[in-house]
Amino acid sequence: MNDSPGWATPGSAPSDGQEAAIPRPSEPQDGSAPRGQWSPEQPPPGQWSPPSNTTGGPGAPPPAPGWGSGQQPGWGGPPPVAKPGVIPLRPLGLGEILDGSVSALRAHWRTALGFSLAVSVIAEVAAILMQRYLLPEPPSVDPNARGAEALRQASESARTSLFSLAPVSLLMLIATLLTASVVTVVISRSILGRPVTLSDAWAEARPRVLPLIGLTLLMTLMISAIMTIGVGPGLLMGSGAGAALALLGFIAACVVIVWLWVSFALAAPALMLERQGIIASLRRSAKLVRGTWWRIFGILALTFLLVILLSFAISIPFSLIALIVDGTDAGELLKGNALTPGWPFLIVSGIGQVIISTLVYPFVAGVTALLYVDQRIRREALDLDLARAAGLPGYGTDTPRS
C-alpha cells in the first residue's frame, strides 16, 4: 500500500496503488524544476538590510520596520493559513472538528439534512409498521416468579426483545449508512469550498454504498464473534464460577471491541474518499490511527456523549407527550408490565426519533470524515494537496477530476 495516497474525492481517481488524482509536492508535473534545483522563474530582487540595534541604548537608531515590533511581514511570522472551505488547511483541534461538521451541515443543509430527513422518515415509518403489525408482542413477566420460572421468563423476554430489535436495528443501520455516504461527499466538497447538490452527492456516493454496507456488516460480525468468544464459555458452565467467568469475559470483550472500534473508525471515509476496498479500508484506518489512538478515542467519545445528551433532550419531551396523548399509565411501565402502545404513542414518539436521526446521523458522519482528513493532514501533508485542489494561488494548478 502506498504510504501517502493522494486526496481523492468521490468520483476522482483512486489514490492508493494507482495514479493519484493530485500529484504530491515532491512530484512536480507542471514543468517546474525537480527537487534540489533552482526554478528558472525567480522573484525579483528585493531590498534587505540587517536588523538594527534594538537594545534601546543611548544613540541607538530606531528599529527597522518589520523587526522587533511584532509586525513582521514576510519574515517574523508564518503565512496565513489557507481556508477555502469549512476548515483551515492545517492540523485541526477538537473544537475545529466539531465546528467544521456543524458548519458544513449548515452551509449545505438542503443537501445533507434534507437527505437525512427523507431517509429518517422512511426508516421510522417502516419501523412503526413493523412494530405494530409484524413483530410479536412482548411477553408478560410475573414479578413474583422465583427460581427456574423467573429465569425462564427472563430468557423468553430477552429472546423476544432481540428478535424484535433486529429488523428495526437493520433499518436504522441502512439509514445511517445512506446518510453517512452522502454527508461524506458533502464534507469533501465543503473542505474545498465547492458547492454540492443532492443529485451530485448521491451520484458520487451511490457506487460506494454496497461496499460501505459490507464494511459495516463485517465489523458487526467481528464484534459479535468477539462477544461470543468472551461470554460463551462462562454461560456454558452454568454455575457460579461460570457467571464470574462470563463477567470477566464480557469485560475483556468490551475492551477489545472498543480498541477495534477506534482503530477502524476511519475505514468508512477511506472507503468513500479513496475508493478503497473493504479490507484495504480497515488497514488504512488502522494505519492512520496508529500512535494517536487515545486522541481519536477522546474525540469520538465526546462526540457520542454530545449525541446522547442531544437525543435525551429531544426524546424525553416527545416521550412524555406520547404517553399523555396515548393515555398510557406511566405507573404500569414503571412496574415493568408489558403494554402495547397505541397509534398516538407510536406517531408522537416516531416524530421525536425522526428529529434525532435527522440531526445525529449527519453530525457523526461529518466528525468522522473530518477526523480522517485531520489525520492525513498530520501524517501525509494532505493540506498541500487540498490547497492545490481548491485552486489556491501558490500551490500549483492541478486539480482532481470531478
mmCIF file of C-alpha atoms in Angstrom:
data_model
loop_
_atom_site.group_PDB
_atom_site.id
_atom_site.type_symbol
_atom_site.label_atom_id
_atom_site.label_comp_id
_atom_site.label_asym_id
_atom_site.label_seq_id
_atom_site.Cartn_x
_atom_site.Cartn_y
_atom_site.Cartn_z
ATOM 1 C CA MET A 1 0.000 0.000 0.000
ATOM 2 C CA ASN A 2 1.208 3.454 -0.794
ATOM 3 C CA ASP A 3 2.238 5.336 2.329
ATOM 4 C CA SER A 4 0.815 8.661 1.226
ATOM 5 C CA PRO A 5 -2.099 8.249 -1.126
ATOM 6 C CA GLY A 6 -3.242 11.500 -2.653
ATOM 7 C CA TRP A 7 -6.536 13.175 -1.886
ATOM 8 C CA ALA A 8 -9.418 11.701 -3.853
ATOM 9 C CA THR A 9 -12.946 12.912 -3.556
ATOM 10 C CA PRO A 10 -15.680 10.534 -4.695
ATOM 11 C CA GLY A 11 -15.552 10.412 -8.475
ATOM 12 C CA SER A 12 -11.812 11.060 -8.573
ATOM 13 C CA ALA A 13 -9.127 8.578 -9.448
ATOM 14 C CA PRO A 14 -8.229 6.079 -6.718
ATOM 15 C CA SER A 15 -5.380 7.292 -4.597
ATOM 16 C CA ASP A 16 -3.877 4.109 -3.263
ATOM 17 C CA GLY A 17 -1.998 1.784 -5.557
ATOM 18 C CA GLN A 18 -2.951 3.792 -8.633
ATOM 19 C CA GLU A 19 -2.134 7.174 -10.067
ATOM 20 C CA ALA A 20 -3.234 9.837 -7.600
ATOM 21 C CA ALA A 21 -5.654 12.487 -8.710
ATOM 22 C CA ILE A 22 -3.376 15.176 -7.300
ATOM 23 C CA PRO A 23 0.424 14.922 -7.517
ATOM 24 C CA ARG A 24 2.386 15.132 -4.332
ATOM 25 C CA PRO A 25 4.517 18.277 -3.852
ATOM 26 C CA SER A 26 7.627 16.155 -4.379
ATOM 27 C CA GLU A 27 6.411 15.139 -7.826
ATOM 28 C CA PRO A 28 6.007 18.330 -9.889
ATOM 29 C CA GLN A 29 4.094 17.777 -13.087
ATOM 30 C CA ASP A 30 3.803 21.331 -14.396
ATOM 31 C CA GLY A 31 7.246 21.659 -15.947
ATOM 32 C CA SER A 32 8.952 23.073 -12.886
ATOM 33 C CA ALA A 33 12.411 22.037 -11.850
ATOM 34 C CA PRO A 34 12.789 18.803 -9.871
ATOM 35 C CA ARG A 35 13.611 18.911 -6.180
ATOM 36 C CA GLY A 36 17.116 20.157 -5.450
ATOM 37 C CA GLN A 37 17.355 22.542 -8.454
ATOM 38 C CA TRP A 38 16.547 26.231 -8.795
ATOM 39 C CA SER A 39 13.390 27.061 -10.692
ATOM 40 C CA PRO A 40 14.019 29.178 -13.846
ATOM 41 C CA GLU A 41 11.379 31.661 -12.611
ATOM 42 C CA GLN A 42 12.664 33.597 -9.604
ATOM 43 C CA PRO A 43 11.053 36.536 -7.792
ATOM 44 C CA PRO A 44 12.544 39.976 -8.434
ATOM 45 C CA PRO A 45 15.420 41.013 -6.158
ATOM 46 C CA GLY A 46 14.306 42.877 -3.066
ATOM 47 C CA GLN A 47 15.920 45.222 -0.605
ATOM 48 C CA TRP A 48 17.306 43.694 2.547
ATOM 49 C CA SER A 49 19.299 45.146 5.391
ATOM 50 C CA PRO A 50 20.452 43.532 8.613
ATOM 51 C CA PRO A 51 18.386 44.246 11.726
ATOM 52 C CA SER A 52 19.263 47.405 13.585
ATOM 53 C CA ASN A 53 20.349 47.589 17.172
ATOM 54 C CA THR A 54 17.131 47.045 19.109
ATOM 55 C CA THR A 55 18.534 47.218 22.596
ATOM 56 C CA GLY A 56 17.208 50.725 23.028
ATOM 57 C CA GLY A 57 20.523 52.055 24.314
ATOM 58 C CA PRO A 58 21.573 55.697 24.058
ATOM 59 C CA GLY A 59 22.037 56.783 20.475
ATOM 60 C CA ALA A 60 20.623 53.585 19.095
ATOM 61 C CA PRO A 61 18.727 54.085 15.833
ATOM 62 C CA PRO A 62 15.056 53.161 15.740
ATOM 63 C CA PRO A 63 14.318 49.573 14.801
ATOM 64 C CA ALA A 64 13.844 48.860 11.153
ATOM 65 C CA PRO A 65 10.264 48.239 10.072
ATOM 66 C CA GLY A 66 9.306 44.628 10.483
ATOM 67 C CA TRP A 67 11.918 43.810 13.108
ATOM 68 C CA GLY A 68 11.213 43.571 16.817
ATOM 69 C CA SER A 69 7.800 45.212 16.663
ATOM 70 C CA GLY A 70 5.705 42.085 16.420
ATOM 71 C CA GLN A 71 4.650 43.102 12.886
ATOM 72 C CA GLN A 72 6.957 41.071 10.703
ATOM 73 C CA PRO A 73 5.603 40.772 7.202
ATOM 74 C CA GLY A 74 7.483 38.188 5.216
ATOM 75 C CA TRP A 75 9.985 37.402 7.983
ATOM 76 C CA GLY A 76 8.769 37.181 11.560
ATOM 77 C CA GLY A 77 5.608 35.059 11.337
ATOM 78 C CA PRO A 78 4.059 32.206 9.414
ATOM 79 C CA PRO A 79 1.873 32.960 6.407
ATOM 80 C CA PRO A 80 -1.861 32.953 6.970
ATOM 81 C CA VAL A 81 -3.437 29.514 6.961
ATOM 82 C CA ALA A 82 -5.422 28.746 3.837
ATOM 83 C CA LYS A 83 -9.123 28.157 4.461
ATOM 84 C CA PRO A 84 -11.011 27.615 1.217
ATOM 85 C CA GLY A 85 -13.907 25.896 2.970
ATOM 86 C CA VAL A 86 -15.205 24.970 6.415
ATOM 87 C CA ILE A 87 -11.829 24.138 8.000
ATOM 88 C CA PRO A 88 -8.363 25.683 7.899
ATOM 89 C CA LEU A 89 -5.874 23.568 5.974
ATOM 90 C CA ARG A 90 -3.690 22.576 8.906
ATOM 91 C CA PRO A 91 -3.890 20.071 11.781
ATOM 92 C CA LEU A 92 -7.248 20.536 13.476
ATOM 93 C CA GLY A 93 -8.207 20.856 17.107
ATOM 94 C CA LEU A 94 -11.224 19.267 18.758
ATOM 95 C CA GLY A 95 -13.320 22.414 18.512
ATOM 96 C CA GLU A 96 -12.479 22.863 14.824
ATOM 97 C CA ILE A 97 -13.528 19.297 14.030
ATOM 98 C CA LEU A 98 -16.877 19.658 15.805
ATOM 99 C CA ASP A 99 -17.455 23.150 14.423
ATOM 100 C CA GLY A 100 -16.415 22.054 10.929
ATOM 101 C CA SER A 101 -19.048 19.331 10.918
ATOM 102 C CA VAL A 102 -21.761 21.749 12.057
ATOM 103 C CA SER A 103 -20.606 24.436 9.591
ATOM 104 C CA ALA A 104 -20.684 22.018 6.658
ATOM 105 C CA LEU A 105 -24.182 20.860 7.559
ATOM 106 C CA ARG A 106 -25.350 24.437 7.999
ATOM 107 C CA ALA A 107 -23.856 25.517 4.670
ATOM 108 C CA HIS A 108 -25.385 22.545 2.822
ATOM 109 C CA TRP A 109 -28.452 21.910 4.938
ATOM 110 C CA ARG A 110 -30.695 21.287 1.935
ATOM 111 C CA THR A 111 -28.415 18.519 0.733
ATOM 112 C CA ALA A 112 -27.286 16.883 3.981
ATOM 113 C CA LEU A 113 -30.195 17.480 6.356
ATOM 114 C CA GLY A 114 -32.798 17.171 3.595
ATOM 115 C CA PHE A 115 -31.485 13.752 2.602
ATOM 116 C CA SER A 116 -31.151 12.699 6.242
ATOM 117 C CA LEU A 117 -34.732 13.797 6.943
ATOM 118 C CA ALA A 118 -36.122 11.838 3.984
ATOM 119 C CA VAL A 119 -34.208 8.677 4.932
ATOM 120 C CA SER A 120 -35.163 9.003 8.611
ATOM 121 C CA VAL A 121 -38.865 9.409 7.813
ATOM 122 C CA ILE A 122 -38.900 6.331 5.563
ATOM 123 C CA ALA A 123 -36.980 4.236 8.113
ATOM 124 C CA GLU A 124 -39.142 5.358 11.041
ATOM 125 C CA VAL A 125 -42.432 4.717 9.207
ATOM 126 C CA ALA A 126 -41.216 1.240 8.267
ATOM 127 C CA ALA A 127 -40.133 0.591 11.867
ATOM 128 C CA ILE A 128 -43.510 1.708 13.257
ATOM 129 C CA LEU A 129 -45.416 -0.520 10.842
ATOM 130 C CA MET A 130 -43.193 -3.468 11.725
ATOM 131 C CA GLN A 131 -43.663 -2.888 15.447
ATOM 132 C CA ARG A 132 -47.403 -2.623 15.033
ATOM 133 C CA TYR A 133 -48.174 -5.494 12.661
ATOM 134 C CA LEU A 134 -45.211 -7.845 12.214
ATOM 135 C CA LEU A 135 -43.311 -8.124 15.484
ATOM 136 C CA PRO A 136 -44.638 -10.231 18.388
ATOM 137 C CA GLU A 137 -45.988 -8.576 21.485
ATOM 138 C CA PRO A 138 -43.616 -8.622 24.464
ATOM 139 C CA PRO A 139 -44.414 -11.461 26.869
ATOM 140 C CA SER A 140 -45.731 -10.678 30.310
ATOM 141 C CA VAL A 141 -43.326 -11.152 33.190
ATOM 142 C CA ASP A 142 -44.521 -12.209 36.618
ATOM 143 C CA PRO A 143 -42.645 -10.083 39.183
ATOM 144 C CA ASN A 144 -43.349 -12.725 41.864
ATOM 145 C CA ALA A 145 -41.707 -15.575 39.931
ATOM 146 C CA ARG A 146 -38.719 -17.212 41.567
ATOM 147 C CA GLY A 147 -36.014 -19.695 40.653
ATOM 148 C CA ALA A 148 -36.236 -21.552 37.369
ATOM 149 C CA GLU A 149 -39.508 -19.890 36.411
ATOM 150 C CA ALA A 150 -38.032 -16.399 36.796
ATOM 151 C CA LEU A 151 -35.013 -17.442 34.719
ATOM 152 C CA ARG A 152 -37.300 -18.897 32.021
ATOM 153 C CA GLN A 153 -39.382 -15.724 31.841
ATOM 154 C CA ALA A 154 -36.293 -13.523 31.698
ATOM 155 C CA SER A 155 -34.781 -15.632 28.914
ATOM 156 C CA GLU A 156 -38.018 -15.576 26.940
ATOM 157 C CA SER A 157 -38.333 -11.809 27.340
ATOM 158 C CA ALA A 158 -34.725 -11.237 26.257
ATOM 159 C CA ARG A 159 -35.146 -13.533 23.232
ATOM 160 C CA THR A 160 -38.319 -11.742 22.156
ATOM 161 C CA SER A 161 -36.688 -8.337 22.607
ATOM 162 C CA LEU A 162 -33.692 -9.329 20.495
ATOM 163 C CA PHE A 163 -35.963 -10.734 17.807
ATOM 164 C CA SER A 164 -37.977 -7.519 17.798
ATOM 165 C CA LEU A 165 -34.966 -5.220 17.763
ATOM 166 C CA ALA A 166 -33.103 -6.995 14.948
ATOM 167 C CA PRO A 167 -35.201 -5.808 11.957
ATOM 168 C CA VAL A 168 -35.621 -2.309 13.380
ATOM 169 C CA SER A 169 -31.887 -2.074 14.023
ATOM 170 C CA LEU A 170 -31.202 -3.221 10.465
ATOM 171 C CA LEU A 171 -33.437 -0.469 9.109
ATOM 172 C CA MET A 172 -31.700 2.169 11.206
ATOM 173 C CA LEU A 173 -28.289 0.809 10.187
ATOM 174 C CA ILE A 174 -29.124 1.162 6.495
ATOM 175 C CA ALA A 175 -30.482 4.672 7.095
ATOM 176 C CA THR A 176 -27.281 5.610 8.932
ATOM 177 C CA LEU A 177 -25.061 4.285 6.145
ATOM 178 C CA LEU A 178 -27.007 6.051 3.402
ATOM 179 C CA THR A 179 -26.788 9.326 5.299
ATOM 180 C CA ALA A 180 -23.097 8.833 6.073
ATOM 181 C CA SER A 181 -22.255 8.197 2.417
ATOM 182 C CA VAL A 182 -23.898 11.427 1.247
ATOM 183 C CA VAL A 183 -22.554 13.512 4.153
ATOM 184 C CA THR A 184 -19.001 12.307 3.484
ATOM 185 C CA VAL A 185 -19.291 13.649 -0.070
ATOM 186 C CA VAL A 186 -20.686 16.927 1.280
ATOM 187 C CA ILE A 187 -17.769 17.245 3.717
ATOM 188 C CA SER A 188 -15.206 16.540 0.993
ATOM 189 C CA ARG A 189 -16.689 19.339 -1.132
ATOM 190 C CA SER A 190 -17.109 21.715 1.809
ATOM 191 C CA ILE A 191 -13.419 21.441 2.690
ATOM 192 C CA LEU A 192 -12.572 22.724 -0.780
ATOM 193 C CA GLY A 193 -15.249 25.414 -0.676
ATOM 194 C CA ARG A 194 -17.182 23.877 -3.540
ATOM 195 C CA PRO A 195 -20.974 23.740 -3.875
ATOM 196 C CA VAL A 196 -22.727 20.393 -3.973
ATOM 197 C CA THR A 197 -26.285 19.437 -4.796
ATOM 198 C CA LEU A 198 -28.157 16.387 -3.594
ATOM 199 C CA SER A 199 -28.124 14.809 -7.047
ATOM 200 C CA ASP A 200 -24.357 15.316 -7.334
ATOM 201 C CA ALA A 201 -23.691 13.952 -3.843
ATOM 202 C CA TRP A 202 -25.860 10.889 -4.374
ATOM 203 C CA ALA A 203 -24.361 10.192 -7.806
ATOM 204 C CA GLU A 204 -20.886 10.129 -6.267
ATOM 205 C CA ALA A 205 -21.889 8.213 -3.151
ATOM 206 C CA ARG A 206 -24.097 5.560 -4.776
ATOM 207 C CA PRO A 207 -21.295 3.315 -6.148
ATOM 208 C CA ARG A 208 -19.779 3.098 -2.659
ATOM 209 C CA VAL A 209 -22.956 2.286 -0.719
ATOM 210 C CA LEU A 210 -22.746 -1.507 -1.133
ATOM 211 C CA PRO A 211 -19.063 -1.677 -0.094
ATOM 212 C CA LEU A 212 -19.953 0.555 2.870
ATOM 213 C CA ILE A 213 -22.724 -1.834 3.895
ATOM 214 C CA GLY A 214 -20.301 -4.728 3.516
ATOM 215 C CA LEU A 215 -17.767 -2.946 5.720
ATOM 216 C CA THR A 216 -20.385 -2.357 8.414
ATOM 217 C CA LEU A 217 -21.630 -5.952 8.314
ATOM 218 C CA LEU A 218 -18.058 -7.230 8.598
ATOM 219 C CA MET A 219 -17.484 -5.028 11.639
ATOM 220 C CA THR A 220 -20.755 -6.252 13.161
ATOM 221 C CA LEU A 221 -19.752 -9.886 12.651
ATOM 222 C CA MET A 222 -16.346 -9.215 14.205
ATOM 223 C CA ILE A 223 -17.930 -7.606 17.272
ATOM 224 C CA SER A 224 -20.469 -10.426 17.625
ATOM 225 C CA ALA A 225 -17.752 -13.072 17.348
ATOM 226 C CA ILE A 226 -15.586 -11.349 19.968
ATOM 227 C CA MET A 227 -18.506 -11.049 22.378
ATOM 228 C CA THR A 228 -19.474 -14.679 21.835
ATOM 229 C CA ILE A 229 -15.936 -15.883 22.474
ATOM 230 C CA GLY A 230 -15.704 -13.754 25.608
ATOM 231 C CA VAL A 231 -19.053 -14.625 27.192
ATOM 232 C CA GLY A 232 -19.859 -18.046 25.712
ATOM 233 C CA PRO A 233 -17.606 -20.307 27.844
ATOM 234 C CA GLY A 234 -18.917 -18.838 31.097
ATOM 235 C CA LEU A 235 -22.553 -19.195 30.028
ATOM 236 C CA LEU A 236 -21.999 -22.816 29.031
ATOM 237 C CA MET A 237 -20.668 -23.664 32.501
ATOM 238 C CA GLY A 238 -23.954 -22.536 34.091
ATOM 239 C CA SER A 239 -22.663 -22.233 37.666
ATOM 240 C CA GLY A 240 -21.423 -19.533 39.986
ATOM 241 C CA ALA A 241 -17.914 -19.899 38.617
ATOM 242 C CA GLY A 242 -19.367 -19.764 35.121
ATOM 243 C CA ALA A 243 -21.136 -16.487 35.899
ATOM 244 C CA ALA A 244 -17.878 -14.979 37.149
ATOM 245 C CA LEU A 245 -16.061 -16.232 34.073
ATOM 246 C CA ALA A 246 -18.784 -14.788 31.846
ATOM 247 C CA LEU A 247 -18.456 -11.408 33.568
ATOM 248 C CA LEU A 248 -14.674 -11.376 33.112
ATOM 249 C CA GLY A 249 -15.078 -12.449 29.500
ATOM 250 C CA PHE A 250 -17.631 -9.701 28.926
ATOM 251 C CA ILE A 251 -15.248 -7.053 30.292
ATOM 252 C CA ALA A 252 -12.363 -8.363 28.186
ATOM 253 C CA ALA A 253 -14.559 -8.483 25.089
ATOM 254 C CA CYS A 254 -15.680 -4.876 25.652
ATOM 255 C CA VAL A 255 -12.062 -3.736 25.864
ATOM 256 C CA VAL A 256 -11.184 -5.484 22.610
ATOM 257 C CA ILE A 257 -14.309 -4.143 20.887
ATOM 258 C CA VAL A 258 -13.561 -0.551 21.917
ATOM 259 C CA TRP A 259 -9.983 -0.901 20.696
ATOM 260 C CA LEU A 260 -11.170 -2.214 17.317
ATOM 261 C CA TRP A 261 -13.901 0.426 17.085
ATOM 262 C CA VAL A 262 -11.358 3.241 17.413
ATOM 263 C CA SER A 263 -8.743 1.555 15.227
ATOM 264 C CA PHE A 264 -11.238 1.089 12.385
ATOM 265 C CA ALA A 265 -13.151 4.347 12.919
ATOM 266 C CA LEU A 266 -11.676 5.927 9.772
ATOM 267 C CA ALA A 267 -12.352 2.961 7.492
ATOM 268 C CA ALA A 268 -15.622 4.370 6.122
ATOM 269 C CA PRO A 269 -14.114 7.715 4.982
ATOM 270 C CA ALA A 270 -11.159 5.840 3.464
ATOM 271 C CA LEU A 271 -13.560 3.582 1.592
ATOM 272 C CA MET A 272 -15.571 6.560 0.333
ATOM 273 C CA LEU A 273 -12.890 9.147 -0.412
ATOM 274 C CA GLU A 274 -10.064 6.881 -1.581
ATOM 275 C CA ARG A 275 -12.255 4.231 -3.224
ATOM 276 C CA GLN A 276 -10.541 1.557 -1.171
ATOM 277 C CA GLY A 277 -11.830 -1.989 -0.820
ATOM 278 C CA ILE A 278 -13.272 -3.255 2.444
ATOM 279 C CA ILE A 279 -10.152 -4.929 3.821
ATOM 280 C CA ALA A 280 -7.881 -2.180 2.461
ATOM 281 C CA SER A 281 -10.056 0.415 4.201
ATOM 282 C CA LEU A 282 -9.684 -1.380 7.539
ATOM 283 C CA ARG A 283 -5.910 -1.498 7.114
ATOM 284 C CA ARG A 284 -5.832 2.138 6.050
ATOM 285 C CA SER A 285 -7.788 3.211 9.126
ATOM 286 C CA ALA A 286 -5.562 1.211 11.462
ATOM 287 C CA LYS A 287 -2.514 2.850 9.903
ATOM 288 C CA LEU A 288 -3.888 6.369 10.263
ATOM 289 C CA VAL A 289 -4.976 5.784 13.866
ATOM 290 C CA ARG A 290 -1.717 4.152 14.946
ATOM 291 C CA GLY A 291 0.081 6.295 17.516
ATOM 292 C CA THR A 292 -2.912 8.584 18.146
ATOM 293 C CA TRP A 293 -5.416 6.038 19.458
ATOM 294 C CA TRP A 294 -6.190 7.884 22.687
ATOM 295 C CA ARG A 295 -6.723 11.216 20.949
ATOM 296 C CA ILE A 296 -9.181 9.741 18.465
ATOM 297 C CA PHE A 297 -10.889 7.792 21.241
ATOM 298 C CA GLY A 298 -11.365 11.008 23.212
ATOM 299 C CA ILE A 299 -12.829 12.880 20.240
ATOM 300 C CA LEU A 300 -15.188 10.038 19.356
ATOM 301 C CA ALA A 301 -16.229 9.557 22.993
ATOM 302 C CA LEU A 302 -17.004 13.262 23.360
ATOM 303 C CA THR A 303 -18.925 13.206 20.077
ATOM 304 C CA PHE A 304 -21.118 10.349 21.216
ATOM 305 C CA LEU A 305 -21.600 11.968 24.616
ATOM 306 C CA LEU A 306 -22.929 15.063 22.846
ATOM 307 C CA VAL A 307 -25.141 12.826 20.707
ATOM 308 C CA ILE A 308 -26.548 11.082 23.787
ATOM 309 C CA LEU A 309 -27.286 14.381 25.511
ATOM 310 C CA LEU A 310 -28.983 15.738 22.384
ATOM 311 C CA SER A 311 -31.004 12.539 21.988
ATOM 312 C CA PHE A 312 -32.197 12.679 25.598
ATOM 313 C CA ALA A 313 -33.047 16.363 25.319
ATOM 314 C CA ILE A 314 -35.296 15.635 22.326
ATOM 315 C CA SER A 315 -36.679 12.193 23.187
ATOM 316 C CA ILE A 316 -37.793 12.860 26.773
ATOM 317 C CA PRO A 317 -40.313 15.633 25.919
ATOM 318 C CA PHE A 318 -41.685 13.646 22.983
ATOM 319 C CA SER A 319 -41.979 10.505 25.106
ATOM 320 C CA LEU A 320 -43.899 12.355 27.805
ATOM 321 C CA ILE A 321 -46.208 13.913 25.220
ATOM 322 C CA ALA A 322 -46.702 10.485 23.624
ATOM 323 C CA LEU A 323 -47.716 8.956 26.974
ATOM 324 C CA ILE A 324 -50.186 11.764 27.624
ATOM 325 C CA VAL A 325 -51.706 11.667 24.150
ATOM 326 C CA ASP A 326 -51.934 7.874 24.161
ATOM 327 C CA GLY A 327 -53.406 7.740 27.659
ATOM 328 C CA THR A 328 -50.816 5.193 28.776
ATOM 329 C CA ASP A 329 -50.424 4.712 32.517
ATOM 330 C CA ALA A 330 -46.811 5.537 33.315
ATOM 331 C CA GLY A 331 -47.103 3.623 36.569
ATOM 332 C CA GLU A 332 -47.627 0.379 34.695
ATOM 333 C CA LEU A 333 -44.478 0.990 32.705
ATOM 334 C CA LEU A 334 -42.501 1.671 35.871
ATOM 335 C CA LYS A 335 -43.711 -1.643 37.292
ATOM 336 C CA GLY A 336 -42.299 -3.419 34.240
ATOM 337 C CA ASN A 337 -45.638 -4.508 32.853
ATOM 338 C CA ALA A 338 -45.720 -5.081 29.100
ATOM 339 C CA LEU A 339 -48.043 -2.662 27.343
ATOM 340 C CA THR A 340 -48.971 -2.453 23.688
ATOM 341 C CA PRO A 341 -48.527 1.151 22.566
ATOM 342 C CA GLY A 342 -51.298 2.772 20.569
ATOM 343 C CA TRP A 343 -51.048 4.749 17.365
ATOM 344 C CA PRO A 344 -50.796 8.146 19.133
ATOM 345 C CA PHE A 345 -47.803 6.943 21.131
ATOM 346 C CA LEU A 346 -46.076 5.461 18.073
ATOM 347 C CA ILE A 347 -46.659 8.565 15.940
ATOM 348 C CA VAL A 348 -45.544 11.156 18.503
ATOM 349 C CA SER A 349 -42.505 9.190 19.653
ATOM 350 C CA GLY A 350 -41.684 8.463 15.999
ATOM 351 C CA ILE A 351 -41.615 12.200 15.241
ATOM 352 C CA GLY A 352 -39.074 12.637 18.030
ATOM 353 C CA GLN A 353 -36.942 9.811 16.640
ATOM 354 C CA VAL A 354 -37.037 11.351 13.165
ATOM 355 C CA ILE A 355 -35.779 14.672 14.549
ATOM 356 C CA ILE A 356 -32.981 12.912 16.439
ATOM 357 C CA SER A 357 -31.925 10.855 13.416
ATOM 358 C CA THR A 358 -32.019 13.853 11.084
ATOM 359 C CA LEU A 359 -29.580 15.770 13.305
ATOM 360 C CA VAL A 360 -27.417 12.983 14.735
ATOM 361 C CA TYR A 361 -26.573 10.874 11.674
ATOM 362 C CA PRO A 362 -25.049 13.730 9.618
ATOM 363 C CA PHE A 363 -23.191 15.198 12.606
ATOM 364 C CA VAL A 364 -21.451 11.930 13.492
ATOM 365 C CA ALA A 365 -20.617 11.234 9.836
ATOM 366 C CA GLY A 366 -19.179 14.744 9.489
ATOM 367 C CA VAL A 367 -16.979 14.400 12.566
ATOM 368 C CA THR A 368 -15.667 11.040 11.328
ATOM 369 C CA ALA A 369 -14.863 12.433 7.883
ATOM 370 C CA LEU A 370 -13.036 15.445 9.362
ATOM 371 C CA LEU A 371 -11.087 13.171 11.708
ATOM 372 C CA TYR A 372 -9.916 11.243 8.654
ATOM 373 C CA VAL A 373 -8.866 14.460 6.909
ATOM 374 C CA ASP A 374 -7.110 15.710 10.049
ATOM 375 C CA GLN A 375 -5.093 12.503 10.394
ATOM 376 C CA ARG A 376 -3.994 12.696 6.766
ATOM 377 C CA ILE A 377 -3.004 16.334 7.188
ATOM 378 C CA ARG A 378 -0.882 15.391 10.217
ATOM 379 C CA ARG A 379 0.735 12.334 8.648
ATOM 380 C CA GLU A 380 0.777 12.963 4.901
ATOM 381 C CA ALA A 381 0.687 16.743 4.374
ATOM 382 C CA LEU A 382 -2.727 16.443 2.790
ATOM 383 C CA ASP A 383 -3.256 20.165 3.364
ATOM 384 C CA LEU A 384 -0.931 20.892 0.416
ATOM 385 C CA ASP A 385 -2.948 18.652 -1.875
ATOM 386 C CA LEU A 386 -6.210 20.164 -0.645
ATOM 387 C CA ALA A 387 -4.954 23.691 -1.244
ATOM 388 C CA ARG A 388 -3.923 22.680 -4.749
ATOM 389 C CA ALA A 389 -7.278 21.001 -5.345
ATOM 390 C CA ALA A 390 -9.052 24.163 -4.181
ATOM 391 C CA GLY A 391 -7.091 26.172 -6.751
ATOM 392 C CA LEU A 392 -5.371 28.410 -4.212
ATOM 393 C CA PRO A 393 -2.522 30.512 -5.631
ATOM 394 C CA GLY A 394 0.967 29.265 -4.952
ATOM 395 C CA TYR A 395 0.069 25.582 -4.791
ATOM 396 C CA GLY A 396 0.017 24.661 -8.478
ATOM 397 C CA THR A 397 -2.837 24.361 -10.886
ATOM 398 C CA ASP A 398 -3.571 20.643 -10.960
ATOM 399 C CA THR A 399 -6.965 19.758 -9.519
ATOM 400 C CA PRO A 400 -8.633 16.392 -9.106
ATOM 401 C CA ARG A 401 -11.075 15.190 -11.672
ATOM 402 C CA SER A 402 -14.679 15.502 -10.591
#
